[in-house]
PDB file of C-alpha atoms in Angstrom:
ATOM      1  CA  MET G 144     122.121 109.202  92.274  1.00 59.00           C
ATOM      2  CA  ALA G 145     119.257 111.647  91.879  1.00 61.00           C
ATOM      3  CA  THR G 146     117.491 109.255  89.525  1.00 72.00           C
ATOM      4  CA  GLU G 147     117.916 106.354  91.948  1.00 71.00           C
ATOM      5  CA  LYS G 148     116.573 108.469  94.818  1.00 72.00           C
ATOM      6  CA  THR G 149     113.575 109.535  92.743  1.00 83.00           C
ATOM      7  CA  SER G 150     112.833 105.928  91.775  1.00 86.00           C
ATOM      8  CA  GLU G 151     113.060 104.836  95.419  1.00 88.00           C
ATOM      9  CA  GLU G 152     110.701 107.623  96.513  1.00 91.00           C
ATOM     10  CA  LEU G 153     108.209 106.714  93.791  1.00 92.00           C
ATOM     11  CA  LEU G 154     108.300 103.069  94.814  1.00 93.00           C
ATOM     12  CA  ARG G 155     107.822 103.964  98.469  1.00 93.00           C
ATOM     13  CA  GLY G 156     104.943 106.267  97.542  1.00 94.00           C
ATOM     14  CA  GLN G 157     103.292 103.511  95.532  1.00 94.00           C
ATOM     15  CA  ALA G 158     103.597 101.109  98.502  1.00 95.00           C
ATOM     16  CA  GLU G 159     101.931 103.646 100.797  1.00 95.00           C
ATOM     17  CA  ILE G 160      99.076 104.160  98.335  1.00 96.00           C
ATOM     18  CA  TRP G 161      98.476 100.391  98.254  1.00 96.00           C
ATOM     19  CA  GLN G 162      98.382 100.360 102.054  1.00 93.00           C
ATOM     20  CA  HIS G 163      95.824 103.174 102.139  1.00 95.00           C
ATOM     21  CA  MET G 164      93.812 101.576  99.346  1.00 96.00           C
ATOM     22  CA  PHE G 165      93.293  98.354 101.276  1.00 94.00           C
ATOM     23  CA  SER G 166      93.143  99.728 104.820  1.00 94.00           C
ATOM     24  CA  PHE G 167      89.397  99.040 104.804  1.00 95.00           C
ATOM     25  CA  ALA G 168      90.241  95.325 104.902  1.00 95.00           C
ATOM     26  CA  ASN G 169      91.330  95.679 108.553  1.00 95.00           C
ATOM     27  CA  SER G 170      87.896  96.965 109.576  1.00 96.00           C
ATOM     28  CA  MET G 171      86.104  94.292 107.575  1.00 96.00           C
ATOM     29  CA  ALA G 172      88.212  91.502 109.101  1.00 97.00           C
ATOM     30  CA  LEU G 173      87.540  92.951 112.559  1.00 97.00           C
ATOM     31  CA  LYS G 174      83.804  93.007 111.825  1.00 97.00           C
ATOM     32  CA  CYS G 175      84.030  89.395 110.634  1.00 97.00           C
ATOM     33  CA  ALA G 176      85.667  88.370 113.919  1.00 97.00           C
ATOM     34  CA  VAL G 177      82.827  90.005 115.865  1.00 98.00           C
ATOM     35  CA  GLU G 178      80.084  88.480 113.696  1.00 97.00           C
ATOM     36  CA  LEU G 179      81.597  84.994 113.972  1.00 97.00           C
ATOM     37  CA  ARG G 180      82.232  85.557 117.703  1.00 97.00           C
ATOM     38  CA  ILE G 181      85.794  84.283 117.384  1.00 97.00           C
ATOM     39  CA  ALA G 182      86.957  85.973 120.591  1.00 97.00           C
ATOM     40  CA  ASP G 183      83.973  84.490 122.466  1.00 97.00           C
ATOM     41  CA  ILE G 184      84.761  81.018 121.125  1.00 97.00           C
ATOM     42  CA  ILE G 185      88.364  81.172 122.330  1.00 97.00           C
ATOM     43  CA  HIS G 186      87.219  82.676 125.642  1.00 96.00           C
ATOM     44  CA  SER G 187      84.731  79.810 126.110  1.00 95.00           C
ATOM     45  CA  HIS G 188      87.696  77.402 126.087  1.00 94.00           C
ATOM     46  CA  GLY G 189      89.085  79.135 129.150  1.00 93.00           C
ATOM     47  CA  GLY G 190      91.043  81.597 127.034  1.00 88.00           C
ATOM     48  CA  THR G 191      93.499  78.831 126.148  1.00 93.00           C
ATOM     49  CA  PRO G 192      94.718  78.969 122.514  1.00 95.00           C
ATOM     50  CA  ILE G 193      92.766  76.625 120.229  1.00 95.00           C
ATOM     51  CA  THR G 194      92.973  75.357 116.659  1.00 94.00           C
ATOM     52  CA  LEU G 195      91.170  76.638 113.590  1.00 95.00           C
ATOM     53  CA  SER G 196      89.089  73.449 113.538  1.00 94.00           C
ATOM     54  CA  GLN G 197      87.961  74.088 117.103  1.00 95.00           C
ATOM     55  CA  ILE G 198      87.035  77.673 116.241  1.00 96.00           C
ATOM     56  CA  ALA G 199      85.197  76.591 113.093  1.00 96.00           C
ATOM     57  CA  SER G 200      83.240  73.876 114.899  1.00 94.00           C
ATOM     58  CA  CYS G 201      81.803  76.464 117.313  1.00 95.00           C
ATOM     59  CA  ILE G 202      80.642  79.008 114.727  1.00 95.00           C
ATOM     60  CA  ASP G 203      76.855  79.293 114.896  1.00 91.00           C
ATOM     61  CA  ASN G 204      74.707  78.326 111.910  1.00 87.00           C
ATOM     62  CA  SER G 205      77.686  77.006 109.963  1.00 85.00           C
ATOM     63  CA  PRO G 206      77.433  73.264 109.232  1.00 85.00           C
ATOM     64  CA  SER G 207      80.453  73.285 106.900  1.00 88.00           C
ATOM     65  CA  PRO G 208      82.679  76.324 107.515  1.00 91.00           C
ATOM     66  CA  ASP G 209      85.466  77.106 105.050  1.00 93.00           C
ATOM     67  CA  ILE G 210      88.557  76.608 107.210  1.00 93.00           C
ATOM     68  CA  PRO G 211      91.120  77.832 104.613  1.00 94.00           C
ATOM     69  CA  TYR G 212      89.082  81.049 104.276  1.00 95.00           C
ATOM     70  CA  LEU G 213      88.994  81.392 108.056  1.00 96.00           C
ATOM     71  CA  ALA G 214      92.757  80.842 108.139  1.00 96.00           C
ATOM     72  CA  ARG G 215      93.355  83.804 105.816  1.00 96.00           C
ATOM     73  CA  ILE G 216      91.185  86.068 107.968  1.00 97.00           C
ATOM     74  CA  MET G 217      92.950  84.927 111.137  1.00 97.00           C
ATOM     75  CA  ARG G 218      96.329  85.526 109.509  1.00 96.00           C
ATOM     76  CA  LEU G 219      95.387  89.168 108.968  1.00 96.00           C
ATOM     77  CA  LEU G 220      93.983  89.544 112.486  1.00 97.00           C
ATOM     78  CA  VAL G 221      97.127  88.020 113.984  1.00 97.00           C
ATOM     79  CA  ARG G 222      99.255  90.442 111.981  1.00 95.00           C
ATOM     80  CA  LYS G 223      97.197  93.289 113.469  1.00 95.00           C
ATOM     81  CA  ASN G 224      97.697  91.867 116.997  1.00 96.00           C
ATOM     82  CA  ILE G 225      93.988  91.120 117.414  1.00 97.00           C
ATOM     83  CA  PHE G 226      94.793  87.469 118.137  1.00 97.00           C
ATOM     84  CA  THR G 227      97.969  85.526 118.926  1.00 97.00           C
ATOM     85  CA  VAL G 228      99.288  82.504 117.057  1.00 95.00           C
ATOM     86  CA  HIS G 229     101.258  79.616 118.549  1.00 91.00           C
ATOM     87  CA  HIS G 230     102.807  76.554 116.927  1.00 85.00           C
ATOM     88  CA  SER G 231     103.218  73.352 118.892  1.00 77.00           C
ATOM     89  CA  LEU G 232     103.844  69.642 118.268  1.00 62.00           C
ATOM     90  CA  SER G 233     100.713  67.543 118.783  1.00 61.00           C
ATOM     91  CA  ASP G 234     100.406  64.218 120.666  1.00 59.00           C
ATOM     92  CA  GLY G 235     103.786  62.744 119.783  1.00 59.00           C
ATOM     93  CA  SER G 236     102.961  62.318 116.107  1.00 59.00           C
ATOM     94  CA  GLY G 237     105.456  64.955 115.048  1.00 57.00           C
ATOM     95  CA  SER G 238     102.779  67.022 113.304  1.00 66.00           C
ATOM     96  CA  GLU G 239     102.507  70.690 114.159  1.00 72.00           C
ATOM     97  CA  SER G 240      99.338  72.408 115.377  1.00 85.00           C
ATOM     98  CA  THR G 241      98.591  76.093 114.932  1.00 91.00           C
ATOM     99  CA  LEU G 242      96.759  77.576 117.906  1.00 95.00           C
ATOM    100  CA  TYR G 243      95.059  80.967 118.191  1.00 97.00           C
ATOM    101  CA  GLY G 244      94.622  82.899 121.419  1.00 97.00           C
ATOM    102  CA  LEU G 245      93.318  86.166 122.819  1.00 97.00           C
ATOM    103  CA  THR G 246      95.237  89.401 123.297  1.00 96.00           C
ATOM    104  CA  HIS G 247      94.513  92.547 125.328  1.00 95.00           C
ATOM    105  CA  VAL G 248      92.908  93.827 122.099  1.00 95.00           C
ATOM    106  CA  SER G 249      90.592  90.905 121.331  1.00 95.00           C
ATOM    107  CA  ARG G 250      89.172  91.012 124.851  1.00 94.00           C
ATOM    108  CA  TRP G 251      87.331  94.149 123.719  1.00 96.00           C
ATOM    109  CA  LEU G 252      85.467  91.962 121.179  1.00 97.00           C
ATOM    110  CA  LEU G 253      83.745  89.756 123.748  1.00 96.00           C
ATOM    111  CA  HIS G 254      79.955  89.948 123.601  1.00 95.00           C
ATOM    112  CA  GLY G 255      78.111  90.637 126.832  1.00 86.00           C
ATOM    113  CA  SER G 256      81.159  92.099 128.581  1.00 88.00           C
ATOM    114  CA  ASP G 257      80.910  95.503 130.290  1.00 83.00           C
ATOM    115  CA  LEU G 258      84.059  96.421 128.390  1.00 87.00           C
ATOM    116  CA  SER G 259      83.038  95.357 124.897  1.00 94.00           C
ATOM    117  CA  LEU G 260      83.213  97.361 121.698  1.00 96.00           C
ATOM    118  CA  ALA G 261      81.588  94.596 119.639  1.00 97.00           C
ATOM    119  CA  PRO G 262      78.255  96.431 119.071  1.00 95.00           C
ATOM    120  CA  MET G 263      80.108  99.584 118.015  1.00 95.00           C
ATOM    121  CA  ILE G 264      82.246  97.636 115.537  1.00 96.00           C
ATOM    122  CA  VAL G 265      79.147  96.099 113.964  1.00 96.00           C
ATOM    123  CA  MET G 266      77.422  99.478 113.752  1.00 95.00           C
ATOM    124  CA  GLU G 267      80.365 101.431 112.350  1.00 95.00           C
ATOM    125  CA  ASN G 268      81.067  98.822 109.668  1.00 96.00           C
ATOM    126  CA  HIS G 269      77.502  98.166 108.558  1.00 96.00           C
ATOM    127  CA  PRO G 270      76.732  99.094 104.911  1.00 96.00           C
ATOM    128  CA  TRP G 271      74.251 101.733 106.093  1.00 96.00           C
ATOM    129  CA  THR G 272      76.967 103.437 108.137  1.00 95.00           C
ATOM    130  CA  VAL G 273      79.760 102.972 105.623  1.00 95.00           C
ATOM    131  CA  ALA G 274      77.738 104.333 102.671  1.00 95.00           C
ATOM    132  CA  PRO G 275      78.146 108.021 103.697  1.00 94.00           C
ATOM    133  CA  TRP G 276      81.931 107.690 103.526  1.00 95.00           C
ATOM    134  CA  HIS G 277      81.543 107.118  99.794  1.00 96.00           C
ATOM    135  CA  CYS G 278      79.854 110.513  99.459  1.00 95.00           C
ATOM    136  CA  PHE G 279      82.711 112.809 100.473  1.00 94.00           C
ATOM    137  CA  SER G 280      83.407 114.006  96.930  1.00 96.00           C
ATOM    138  CA  THR G 281      79.692 114.634  96.383  1.00 95.00           C
ATOM    139  CA  CYS G 282      79.589 116.701  99.591  1.00 94.00           C
ATOM    140  CA  VAL G 283      82.529 118.794  98.376  1.00 95.00           C
ATOM    141  CA  LYS G 284      80.942 119.340  94.951  1.00 95.00           C
ATOM    142  CA  GLU G 285      77.387 120.010  96.103  1.00 94.00           C
ATOM    143  CA  GLY G 286      77.473 120.901  99.811  1.00 89.00           C
ATOM    144  CA  GLY G 287      74.193 121.628 101.528  1.00 86.00           C
ATOM    145  CA  THR G 288      73.647 118.397 103.420  1.00 88.00           C
ATOM    146  CA  SER G 289      75.602 115.823 105.401  1.00 91.00           C
ATOM    147  CA  ALA G 290      77.239 112.770 103.859  1.00 94.00           C
ATOM    148  CA  PHE G 291      74.609 110.602 105.559  1.00 94.00           C
ATOM    149  CA  GLU G 292      71.827 112.531 103.827  1.00 95.00           C
ATOM    150  CA  LYS G 293      73.639 112.238 100.493  1.00 95.00           C
ATOM    151  CA  ALA G 294      73.764 108.469 100.923  1.00 95.00           C
ATOM    152  CA  HIS G 295      70.298 107.829 102.356  1.00 96.00           C
ATOM    153  CA  GLY G 296      68.161 110.826 101.440  1.00 95.00           C
ATOM    154  CA  ARG G 297      67.511 111.835 105.071  1.00 94.00           C
ATOM    155  CA  ASP G 298      69.504 112.682 108.186  1.00 92.00           C
ATOM    156  CA  VAL G 299      70.623 109.961 110.581  1.00 92.00           C
ATOM    157  CA  TRP G 300      67.901 110.691 113.169  1.00 91.00           C
ATOM    158  CA  ASP G 301      65.076 110.583 110.637  1.00 94.00           C
ATOM    159  CA  PHE G 302      66.556 107.437 109.097  1.00 95.00           C
ATOM    160  CA  ALA G 303      66.712 105.783 112.521  1.00 94.00           C
ATOM    161  CA  SER G 304      63.126 106.761 113.332  1.00 93.00           C
ATOM    162  CA  GLN G 305      61.923 105.018 110.156  1.00 94.00           C
ATOM    163  CA  ASN G 306      64.228 102.001 110.362  1.00 95.00           C
ATOM    164  CA  PRO G 307      63.934  99.922 113.582  1.00 94.00           C
ATOM    165  CA  GLU G 308      66.867  97.671 112.655  1.00 96.00           C
ATOM    166  CA  PHE G 309      69.231 100.615 112.225  1.00 96.00           C
ATOM    167  CA  ASN G 310      67.787 102.299 115.331  1.00 94.00           C
ATOM    168  CA  ASN G 311      68.496  99.244 117.495  1.00 94.00           C
ATOM    169  CA  MET G 312      71.967  98.755 116.025  1.00 95.00           C
ATOM    170  CA  PHE G 313      72.823 102.439 116.563  1.00 93.00           C
ATOM    171  CA  ASN G 314      71.503 102.410 120.139  1.00 91.00           C
ATOM    172  CA  ASP G 315      73.469  99.239 120.955  1.00 93.00           C
ATOM    173  CA  GLY G 316      76.643 100.824 119.605  1.00 92.00           C
ATOM    174  CA  MET G 317      76.125 103.969 121.666  1.00 89.00           C
ATOM    175  CA  ALA G 318      75.258 101.968 124.771  1.00 88.00           C
ATOM    176  CA  CYS G 319      78.476  99.947 124.714  1.00 89.00           C
ATOM    177  CA  THR G 320      80.635 103.082 124.555  1.00 88.00           C
ATOM    178  CA  ALA G 321      78.505 104.671 127.272  1.00 85.00           C
ATOM    179  CA  ARG G 322      79.298 101.788 129.633  1.00 85.00           C
ATOM    180  CA  ILE G 323      83.022 102.248 129.059  1.00 85.00           C
ATOM    181  CA  ILE G 324      82.916 106.017 129.544  1.00 84.00           C
ATOM    182  CA  THR G 325      80.699 105.708 132.625  1.00 83.00           C
ATOM    183  CA  ARG G 326      83.322 103.571 134.338  1.00 82.00           C
ATOM    184  CA  ALA G 327      85.887 106.353 133.827  1.00 81.00           C
ATOM    185  CA  ILE G 328      83.408 109.013 135.009  1.00 80.00           C
ATOM    186  CA  MET G 329      82.553 107.121 138.181  1.00 80.00           C
ATOM    187  CA  THR G 330      86.251 106.893 138.977  1.00 79.00           C
ATOM    188  CA  GLY G 331      87.236 110.494 138.258  1.00 76.00           C
ATOM    189  CA  TYR G 332      84.014 112.382 139.043  1.00 75.00           C
ATOM    190  CA  ARG G 333      82.642 110.259 141.892  1.00 70.00           C
ATOM    191  CA  ASP G 334      82.459 112.864 144.691  1.00 71.00           C
ATOM    192  CA  GLU G 335      80.881 115.592 142.572  1.00 75.00           C
ATOM    193  CA  PHE G 336      77.655 113.606 142.052  1.00 82.00           C
ATOM    194  CA  GLY G 337      76.958 113.766 145.785  1.00 81.00           C
ATOM    195  CA  CYS G 338      75.860 117.407 145.591  1.00 85.00           C
ATOM    196  CA  ILE G 339      73.552 116.949 142.587  1.00 88.00           C
ATOM    197  CA  GLY G 340      69.876 116.437 143.351  1.00 91.00           C
ATOM    198  CA  SER G 341      68.611 116.035 139.787  1.00 92.00           C
ATOM    199  CA  LEU G 342      70.413 115.191 136.562  1.00 93.00           C
ATOM    200  CA  VAL G 343      69.472 115.017 132.873  1.00 94.00           C
ATOM    201  CA  ASP G 344      71.415 112.987 130.324  1.00 92.00           C
ATOM    202  CA  VAL G 345      70.846 114.856 127.056  1.00 93.00           C
ATOM    203  CA  GLY G 346      70.966 112.445 124.144  1.00 90.00           C
ATOM    204  CA  GLY G 347      71.202 109.579 126.608  1.00 90.00           C
ATOM    205  CA  GLY G 348      70.115 106.873 124.176  1.00 89.00           C
ATOM    206  CA  THR G 349      68.499 103.972 125.991  1.00 90.00           C
ATOM    207  CA  GLY G 350      69.764 105.178 129.381  1.00 91.00           C
ATOM    208  CA  THR G 351      72.875 103.057 129.888  1.00 87.00           C
ATOM    209  CA  MET G 352      75.065 105.829 131.247  1.00 88.00           C
ATOM    210  CA  ILE G 353      72.627 107.516 133.615  1.00 91.00           C
ATOM    211  CA  ALA G 354      71.518 104.108 134.919  1.00 91.00           C
ATOM    212  CA  GLU G 355      75.063 103.418 136.116  1.00 87.00           C
ATOM    213  CA  ILE G 356      75.265 106.826 137.799  1.00 89.00           C
ATOM    214  CA  VAL G 357      71.958 106.324 139.629  1.00 91.00           C
ATOM    215  CA  LYS G 358      73.065 102.862 140.712  1.00 88.00           C
ATOM    216  CA  SER G 359      75.981 104.463 142.587  1.00 86.00           C
ATOM    217  CA  HIS G 360      74.053 107.615 143.605  1.00 90.00           C
ATOM    218  CA  PRO G 361      70.425 106.573 144.183  1.00 91.00           C
ATOM    219  CA  HIS G 362      69.537 109.970 145.707  1.00 92.00           C
ATOM    220  CA  ILE G 363      69.706 111.571 142.239  1.00 92.00           C
ATOM    221  CA  LYS G 364      66.438 112.237 140.429  1.00 94.00           C
ATOM    222  CA  ALA G 365      67.513 111.139 136.948  1.00 94.00           C
ATOM    223  CA  THR G 366      66.059 111.856 133.516  1.00 95.00           C
ATOM    224  CA  ASN G 367      67.166 110.180 130.325  1.00 94.00           C
ATOM    225  CA  PHE G 368      66.334 112.546 127.453  1.00 95.00           C
ATOM    226  CA  ASP G 369      66.487 111.645 123.768  1.00 93.00           C
ATOM    227  CA  LEU G 370      64.424 111.630 120.590  1.00 91.00           C
ATOM    228  CA  PRO G 371      61.028 109.884 120.878  1.00 92.00           C
ATOM    229  CA  HIS G 372      61.967 106.952 118.620  1.00 91.00           C
ATOM    230  CA  VAL G 373      65.015 106.269 120.815  1.00 92.00           C
ATOM    231  CA  ILE G 374      63.105 106.508 124.078  1.00 93.00           C
ATOM    232  CA  ALA G 375      60.497 104.122 122.654  1.00 92.00           C
ATOM    233  CA  THR G 376      63.085 101.304 122.789  1.00 89.00           C
ATOM    234  CA  ALA G 377      64.561 102.195 126.203  1.00 91.00           C
ATOM    235  CA  PRO G 378      64.089  99.595 128.958  1.00 91.00           C
ATOM    236  CA  LEU G 379      62.546 100.395 132.338  1.00 93.00           C
ATOM    237  CA  ILE G 380      65.295 101.472 134.740  1.00 92.00           C
ATOM    238  CA  ASP G 381      64.833 101.968 138.470  1.00 92.00           C
ATOM    239  CA  GLY G 382      65.319 105.607 139.423  1.00 92.00           C
ATOM    240  CA  VAL G 383      65.369 106.859 135.813  1.00 94.00           C
ATOM    241  CA  CYS G 384      62.574 108.673 133.976  1.00 94.00           C
ATOM    242  CA  HIS G 385      62.708 108.437 130.172  1.00 95.00           C
ATOM    243  CA  VAL G 386      61.576 111.580 128.353  1.00 95.00           C
ATOM    244  CA  GLY G 387      61.307 112.017 124.597  1.00 94.00           C
ATOM    245  CA  GLY G 388      61.845 115.369 122.912  1.00 94.00           C
ATOM    246  CA  ASP G 389      64.107 117.650 120.880  1.00 92.00           C
ATOM    247  CA  MET G 390      67.092 119.169 122.698  1.00 90.00           C
ATOM    248  CA  PHE G 391      67.125 122.072 120.244  1.00 89.00           C
ATOM    249  CA  LYS G 392      63.662 123.070 121.450  1.00 91.00           C
ATOM    250  CA  GLU G 393      63.595 122.288 125.165  1.00 91.00           C
ATOM    251  CA  ILE G 394      65.522 120.284 127.775  1.00 92.00           C
ATOM    252  CA  PRO G 395      63.964 119.043 131.050  1.00 92.00           C
ATOM    253  CA  ARG G 396      64.921 121.135 134.079  1.00 92.00           C
ATOM    254  CA  ALA G 397      67.486 119.759 136.534  1.00 92.00           C
ATOM    255  CA  ASP G 398      70.383 120.764 138.767  1.00 91.00           C
ATOM    256  CA  ALA G 399      72.806 119.565 136.107  1.00 89.00           C
ATOM    257  CA  VAL G 400      72.836 118.186 132.580  1.00 89.00           C
ATOM    258  CA  PHE G 401      75.438 116.150 130.787  1.00 84.00           C
ATOM    259  CA  MET G 402      75.969 115.192 127.196  1.00 83.00           C
ATOM    260  CA  LYS G 403      78.229 112.596 125.604  1.00 74.00           C
ATOM    261  CA  VAL G 404      79.436 113.417 122.090  1.00 65.00           C
ATOM    262  CA  THR G 405      81.310 110.318 120.816  1.00 54.00           C
ATOM    263  CA  SER G 406      84.250 110.130 123.249  1.00 46.00           C
ATOM    264  CA  CYS G 407      83.765 113.559 124.831  1.00 45.00           C
ATOM    265  CA  LEU G 408      81.651 114.342 127.884  1.00 45.00           C
ATOM    266  CA  LEU G 409      80.247 117.710 128.918  1.00 48.00           C
ATOM    267  CA  ILE G 410      78.791 118.187 132.415  1.00 44.00           C
ATOM    268  CA  ILE G 411      77.073 121.486 133.214  1.00 47.00           C
ATOM    269  CA  ASN G 412      75.884 122.473 136.682  1.00 48.00           C
ATOM    270  CA  LEU G 413      72.899 124.802 136.306  1.00 48.00           C
TER     271      LEU G 413
END
């Protein structure tokens, strides 16, 4: 019995290792769905489930898409509840059609939506952003610098300042999460903004979050503060002054400052 139990545990352990080994495939398939705009294609048909051929025919810059390859990717995404799958008989011929639809998850992949994580998915799964994850063992052995510096020879801010493509991709990713968080802030912290005369968003990126606050509270004198190379790409926003600088050296004066660190928000009344 002990031998059987040990063999079962070993087999279960092996299965778990295989799952961990290929867990990256979920992120890559998700990135593929965003790049091909699969959720947008289904949404453009009124959100009604459609066939693989219909999806394939709407993929941009793809004169002859590989439908069997697309089918394998969709099979994985369906298994992860990103999309739904339906089987139905078509036009009395007796043949069966496979249709793919949206879920509450895939609606977060729609481009141009206020509640979209598509830019963040692209950013987080780009080779530039994934490369540091391959440097964990080097960080443990050598220490001294971040995984990003190990991978690219400079920190993320310096890399962004020298690489406009990465800078824009990073800013787009941050902006999409800022829109989502701002909606929650404006619901739960609405009344408190009424007593603030001036506000600084420290590390505000291109100003997405503070723009939404000023839109609801136009009396606020707002400053969007970030590194110069970030501010250089920020659009003009009514009621918002963009200021470039280093928060470790000096922050513009205001009644209050706030800072978003990934999914956390810190608001300080001065």
